[in-house]
């Protein structure tokens, strides 16, 4: 079959890699893709938000399955448009992608269906938000309602900061229209765990757990980024936590979406915080995590196409989802200065080493070809993933592999997976 993957980051590279392992697949396209993805897929110069062009391309090229990797096209309704043209697509329809697309929606859903999450209030007018803050407890968390490239969350320690935050989100519209509405929620503390799952509308199968490192600098300092590294599994995701989430979070979310007439098919990514009162949902995403996919997919034993088709067909209950009994660590190589200002177009060397070593992966996030040379083309450039028998070995292997790659303004965190030592 012919598969089209929509997206251009490290996540889509990991998806393309998994799809390339399937016996069912003859040809992979990726729109728009990147230099690394072109090893497995023919990259097509259509951006993820050019819905008409993506639909036309899929029809003309008789694409059998489209896998949408990114949040914006899902929230914008790409799956609905593909389906209307008779193309099979993997990912939630627009009315279900709202689970990620509106934080106010997801908070109300959790409240209505008793799914554990931080206490909150929704606001669509800044005056009411400012009034509310006058009697609130600090620190407090402000969240732009809509998609904001992972940046629309402000943790405010004082009333002054929070007032400034309301201005940033709702008046200055620093995150654009995603700040038309806002959630103000209780600040929680605890370890964060990412649990990704396949969902077919009624059945949910969770994948192995992972943890992301969102801050730019060592010791979780610096600005929030798209993610500087991940490890999988999380040693903090114990059997007890899993049992709790099976009982109160996972199936409850899928059932809630069905009950609302918003049947969810695709990936639900549960961002959990393990608080002293038990696990609570920080956020939902409607897609694979980036860079969580880069540590989860290389450990998956199943043929990804079989699982994806089962989600679309509503037969996920027949799939025995299995992961390798090992670990993986992904260290992101970024351009120095990310997430603020950085140079692009810098030549990268060292890719050939990855061909010589099994269990090592170089997932491209921001790269492109300049003639025959691969050059940097973004803040996050590469995700270096390595497996190991356990987390410690995987981390040692991943950091060793970061040495294989050279580019002039290479930057990485040196403490990805350090929490493993505390487990
Ligand atoms: P979100 O996009 O909602 O996951 O938020 C981004 C990050 O902000 C999370 O990964 C947490 O580290 C932090 N965060 C979000 N909500 C809260 C909260 N209620 N309490 C503490 N930290 C939070
Ligand atoms: N790594 C977090 C995310 O993909 O949203």
XYZ file of C-alpha atoms and ligand atoms in Angstrom:
451
model
C 0.000 0.000 0.000
C 0.916 3.662 -0.369
C 1.172 5.755 2.784
C 1.392 9.537 3.140
C 2.742 10.969 6.411
C 1.913 14.615 7.161
C 4.535 16.581 9.087
C 8.229 17.398 9.076
C 9.742 16.841 12.517
C 11.556 14.177 14.485
C 8.207 12.620 15.368
C 7.319 12.186 11.699
C 10.790 10.720 11.068
C 10.143 8.154 13.816
C 6.714 7.406 12.303
C 8.258 7.058 8.807
C 10.886 4.706 10.210
C 8.198 2.508 11.817
C 6.070 2.544 8.661
C 9.137 1.541 6.606
C 9.377 -1.674 8.669
C 5.866 -2.796 7.643
C 5.577 -5.535 5.007
C 2.266 -4.040 3.946
C 3.835 -0.831 2.660
C 5.293 -0.405 -0.842
C 5.714 3.331 -0.981
C 5.910 6.146 1.576
C 5.406 9.852 0.897
C 5.878 12.606 3.430
C 4.532 16.151 3.204
C 6.648 18.192 3.616
C 9.204 15.881 5.328
C 12.878 16.677 5.903
C 16.338 15.468 4.860
C 16.283 12.423 7.152
C 12.756 11.355 6.266
C 13.778 11.260 2.595
C 15.727 8.076 3.361
C 12.388 6.240 3.692
C 9.930 8.475 1.947
C 9.534 10.630 -1.115
C 9.169 14.130 0.324
C 6.485 16.261 -1.286
C 6.643 20.071 -1.079
C 3.197 20.586 0.467
C 2.895 22.055 3.945
C 0.773 20.378 6.613
C -1.847 23.155 6.498
C -2.412 23.099 2.711
C -5.461 20.854 3.003
C -6.655 21.171 -0.607
C -3.254 20.268 -1.962
C -2.911 17.328 0.444
C -6.342 16.007 -0.577
C -5.585 16.435 -4.300
C -2.197 14.759 -3.922
C -3.759 11.820 -2.046
C -6.476 11.337 -4.661
C -4.132 11.688 -7.655
C -1.563 9.314 -6.191
C -4.141 6.798 -4.904
C -2.853 6.998 -1.346
C -4.247 4.120 0.736
C -3.581 5.660 4.138
C -2.669 9.108 5.429
C -1.055 9.387 8.883
C -1.310 12.908 10.285
C 1.549 13.502 12.732
C 0.998 17.122 13.752
C -1.547 18.871 15.936
C -2.461 21.889 13.765
C -3.831 19.957 10.785
C -5.725 17.584 13.105
C -7.332 20.440 15.017
C -8.036 22.182 11.700
C -9.941 19.167 10.335
C -7.580 17.595 7.791
C -8.854 14.097 8.585
C -12.461 15.165 7.834
C -11.400 16.621 4.474
C -9.439 13.530 3.493
C -12.341 11.269 4.463
C -14.771 13.415 2.483
C -12.600 12.712 -0.569
C -12.680 8.959 0.157
C -9.157 8.743 1.591
C -8.479 6.652 4.716
C -6.804 8.776 7.338
C -5.392 8.110 10.802
C -6.025 10.723 13.462
C -9.047 12.261 15.180
C -11.656 14.200 13.234
C -11.970 17.887 13.995
C -14.742 17.390 16.558
C -12.487 15.016 18.525
C -9.141 16.781 18.019
C -10.644 19.559 20.163
C -9.414 17.404 23.062
C -6.026 19.009 22.320
C -7.275 22.077 20.451
C -9.117 23.640 23.391
C -7.821 23.401 26.927
C -11.110 24.861 28.192
C -12.966 21.997 26.465
C -10.649 19.355 27.905
C -10.895 20.774 31.426
C -14.700 20.842 31.265
C -14.706 17.277 29.933
C -12.558 16.077 32.822
C -14.721 17.871 35.344
C -17.955 16.511 33.890
C -16.664 12.928 33.816
C -14.680 12.997 37.088
C -11.286 12.490 35.491
C -8.620 13.681 37.958
C -7.039 17.010 37.003
C -6.043 20.322 38.624
C -8.865 22.604 39.844
C -9.527 25.437 37.339
C -11.769 28.147 35.933
C -12.238 29.066 32.247
C -12.352 32.687 31.096
C -13.210 34.350 27.823
C -12.853 37.885 29.099
C -9.749 39.393 30.674
C -11.564 41.475 33.317
C -13.184 38.405 34.831
C -9.790 36.647 34.814
C -8.159 39.600 36.610
C -10.943 39.695 39.222
C -10.555 35.993 39.866
C -6.808 36.370 40.441
C -7.382 38.870 43.273
C -8.485 36.058 45.605
C -6.465 33.194 44.101
C -3.640 31.162 45.652
C -0.115 31.418 44.195
C 1.747 30.042 42.340
C -0.979 29.668 39.742
C -1.019 28.429 36.140
C -2.355 30.383 33.148
C -3.019 28.543 29.897
C -4.011 29.932 26.532
C -7.027 27.900 25.397
C -5.802 26.980 21.918
C -2.662 25.581 20.286
C 0.433 27.665 21.029
C 3.400 25.503 20.009
C 3.660 24.270 23.597
C 4.367 27.831 24.777
C 0.965 29.034 25.956
C 1.420 27.953 29.593
C 2.604 30.504 32.158
C 3.414 29.559 35.737
C 3.054 32.707 37.851
C 4.415 33.050 41.394
C 2.743 36.356 42.301
C -0.422 38.307 41.610
C 1.625 40.880 39.661
C 3.103 38.197 37.399
C -0.299 36.622 36.864
C -1.877 39.955 35.915
C 0.937 40.459 33.428
C 0.243 36.918 32.164
C -3.436 37.655 31.515
C -2.308 40.681 29.518
C 0.233 38.615 27.548
C -2.301 35.913 26.679
C -5.631 37.732 26.306
C -4.816 41.366 25.503
C -1.428 41.410 23.747
C -2.389 38.088 22.124
C 1.183 36.872 22.195
C -0.089 33.389 21.281
C -2.515 34.715 18.694
C -6.137 33.598 18.677
C -5.302 30.730 21.026
C -5.526 33.442 23.701
C -9.162 34.325 22.951
C -9.978 32.222 25.972
C -7.900 31.074 28.898
C -7.777 28.473 31.651
C -6.520 29.451 35.093
C -5.625 26.391 37.101
C -4.193 25.249 40.376
C -0.410 24.704 40.471
C 0.541 21.076 41.038
C 3.862 19.503 41.928
C 5.147 16.043 41.139
C 6.857 14.013 38.467
C 5.550 14.234 34.917
C 4.938 11.168 32.778
C 3.790 10.967 29.164
C 1.583 8.028 28.242
C 0.657 7.682 24.573
C -2.166 5.420 23.480
C -3.892 4.036 20.409
C -7.653 4.567 20.379
C -10.307 3.181 17.990
C -13.307 5.125 19.265
C -14.127 2.684 22.053
C -11.042 0.613 22.885
C -7.802 2.136 24.165
C -4.374 0.470 24.281
C -1.650 2.394 26.048
C 1.953 2.318 24.884
C 5.031 2.158 27.073
C 5.553 5.312 29.183
C 8.037 8.124 28.568
C 9.239 11.358 30.071
C 10.052 14.590 28.292
C 12.458 17.403 29.299
C 10.817 20.633 28.176
C 13.253 23.268 29.464
C 16.205 24.421 27.378
C 18.924 24.134 30.013
C 20.347 21.535 32.391
C 18.601 21.183 35.730
C 15.253 22.118 34.104
C 16.302 25.749 33.826
C 15.743 28.171 30.976
C 12.837 28.602 28.603
C 10.284 26.010 27.616
C 11.052 24.296 24.321
C 9.352 21.725 22.130
C 11.326 19.109 24.118
C 15.087 18.624 24.607
C 15.059 14.889 25.186
C 13.088 11.914 26.424
C 13.471 8.530 28.012
C 11.277 5.452 28.007
C 10.002 3.740 30.058
C 9.555 6.045 33.059
C 10.622 4.277 36.278
C 8.067 6.457 38.105
C 5.183 5.001 36.106
C 4.653 2.121 38.526
C 2.064 -0.649 38.360
C 0.080 1.255 40.981
C 0.025 4.429 38.865
C -0.891 2.427 35.778
C -3.741 0.644 37.584
C -5.077 3.976 38.842
C -4.995 5.506 35.360
C -6.591 2.417 33.812
C -9.412 2.798 36.287
C -9.927 6.577 36.332
C -8.234 8.185 33.323
C -7.702 6.239 30.090
C -10.964 4.432 29.336
C -12.848 7.215 31.115
C -11.513 9.732 28.582
C -12.410 7.588 25.578
C -15.891 6.914 26.976
C -16.374 10.607 27.752
C -15.534 11.594 24.171
C -17.999 9.002 22.854
C -20.692 10.168 25.227
C -20.191 13.717 23.932
C -20.700 12.532 20.339
C -16.999 13.121 19.612
C -15.735 9.590 19.017
C -11.924 9.697 19.176
C -9.856 7.590 16.781
C -6.114 8.069 16.712
C -3.516 8.772 19.359
C -4.349 10.206 22.769
C -1.272 11.477 24.582
C -1.891 11.778 28.331
C 0.389 14.287 30.035
C 0.202 13.140 33.661
C 1.507 14.602 36.881
C 2.088 12.178 39.739
C 0.979 14.330 42.669
C 0.836 13.425 46.352
C -2.939 13.034 45.865
C -2.428 10.590 43.005
C -1.981 10.940 39.232
C -3.721 13.900 37.571
C -4.062 14.863 33.905
C -1.975 17.945 32.997
C -3.006 17.953 29.381
C -4.226 15.873 26.477
C -2.647 15.830 23.042
C -4.285 14.263 20.020
C -1.099 12.926 18.399
C 2.234 11.270 19.133
C 4.569 13.339 21.323
C 7.702 14.875 19.937
C 10.274 13.702 21.117
C 8.280 10.949 22.905
C 7.666 9.110 19.595
C 11.449 8.895 19.148
C 11.801 6.662 22.246
C 8.451 4.859 22.150
C 8.177 3.759 18.495
C 11.637 2.159 18.227
C 10.596 -0.082 21.161
C 7.250 -1.130 19.652
C 7.140 -4.742 18.437
C 3.917 -4.502 16.401
C 3.585 -3.575 12.748
C 2.447 0.044 13.094
C 0.221 -0.213 10.019
C -1.725 -3.111 11.555
C -2.332 -1.079 14.713
C -3.272 2.080 12.818
C -5.707 0.194 10.583
C -7.274 -1.445 13.641
C -7.861 2.029 15.095
C -9.578 3.186 11.920
C -11.631 -0.014 11.615
C -12.626 -0.181 15.280
C -10.877 -3.529 15.855
C -8.161 -2.452 18.272
C -9.465 -4.980 20.830
C -7.943 -7.676 18.612
C -4.435 -6.198 18.724
C -1.905 -7.405 21.283
C 0.222 -4.266 21.646
C 3.768 -5.144 22.697
C 6.942 -3.291 23.528
C 10.500 -4.529 23.913
C 11.656 -5.161 27.465
C 14.463 -2.608 27.241
C 14.834 1.169 27.369
C 15.542 4.067 25.052
C 16.866 7.591 25.516
C 16.638 10.459 23.007
C 18.920 13.488 23.289
C 17.951 16.436 21.096
C 20.770 18.229 19.301
C 19.637 21.823 18.897
C 21.044 24.992 17.363
C 22.714 27.072 20.067
C 20.323 29.883 21.044
C 17.133 27.793 20.613
C 14.300 28.517 21.452
C 15.000 32.224 20.887
C 17.431 33.066 18.072
C 19.828 30.767 16.237
C 21.644 30.341 12.949
C 20.493 27.911 10.270
C 22.060 26.416 7.144
C 25.083 24.934 8.946
C 26.562 21.695 7.506
C 26.130 18.530 9.618
C 28.520 15.534 9.487
C 28.679 12.087 11.060
C 25.428 10.435 9.917
C 27.232 7.350 8.538
C 28.027 6.070 12.068
C 24.339 5.304 12.654
C 24.379 2.797 9.784
C 27.123 0.844 11.534
C 25.371 0.445 14.894
C 22.146 -1.398 15.610
C 19.783 0.152 18.163
C 20.931 3.704 17.385
C 18.765 6.203 15.503
C 19.333 9.701 14.204
C 15.872 11.258 13.810
C 15.895 14.512 11.882
C 13.823 17.419 13.199
C 15.132 20.534 11.465
C 17.358 19.583 8.537
C 17.347 20.025 4.776
C 19.507 19.309 1.774
C 21.722 22.049 0.410
C 22.865 20.277 -2.761
C 24.235 16.952 -1.480
C 25.033 18.339 1.951
C 22.607 18.060 4.882
C 22.407 21.363 6.765
C 20.593 22.597 9.887
C 17.153 24.073 9.258
C 15.576 24.661 12.661
C 16.005 25.050 16.407
C 15.725 21.373 17.148
C 17.976 19.738 14.563
C 18.288 16.021 15.387
C 17.018 13.562 17.976
C 19.710 11.023 18.827
C 18.036 7.892 20.174
C 19.744 4.798 21.520
C 18.398 1.668 23.120
C 19.978 -0.231 25.993
C 19.072 -3.145 28.229
C 18.042 -0.582 30.858
C 17.738 3.202 31.136
C 21.297 3.710 32.341
C 22.756 1.808 29.419
C 20.435 3.545 26.960
C 21.481 6.947 28.291
C 25.191 6.056 28.047
C 24.667 4.859 24.475
C 22.645 7.932 23.435
C 25.231 10.363 24.799
C 28.046 8.385 23.108
C 26.152 8.695 19.810
C 25.744 12.473 20.201
C 29.535 12.621 19.715
C 29.253 11.119 16.232
C 27.416 14.175 14.935
C 29.121 17.504 14.387
C 27.807 20.925 13.417
C 29.226 24.296 14.363
C 26.478 25.490 16.732
C 25.503 22.114 18.223
C 23.796 22.447 21.627
C 22.313 19.786 23.900
C 21.339 19.212 27.485
C 23.733 16.985 29.388
C 21.244 15.686 31.937
C 18.579 13.945 29.868
C 17.392 10.999 31.933
C 19.264 12.067 35.045
C 16.095 11.426 37.055
C 16.698 7.744 36.342
C 19.385 7.800 39.062
C 16.778 8.854 41.626
C 14.367 6.061 40.797
P 0.815 21.689 29.183
O 1.076 22.217 27.795
O -0.546 21.936 29.676
O 1.322 20.293 29.398
O 1.827 22.530 30.094
C 3.207 22.591 29.821
C 3.994 22.338 31.069
O 3.647 23.274 32.077
C 3.706 20.974 31.681
O 4.473 19.971 31.118
C 4.054 21.240 33.140
O 5.463 21.144 33.327
C 3.644 22.661 33.349
N 2.276 22.708 33.909
C 1.117 22.726 33.229
N 0.065 22.752 34.059
C 0.564 22.743 35.301
C -0.015 22.768 36.612
N -1.330 22.815 36.793
N 0.820 22.745 37.669
C 2.156 22.718 37.495
N 2.759 22.700 36.306
C 1.985 22.722 35.216
N 6.781 16.499 23.989
C 5.567 17.105 24.264
C 4.647 17.185 23.130
O 4.845 16.551 22.110
O 3.658 17.880 23.243
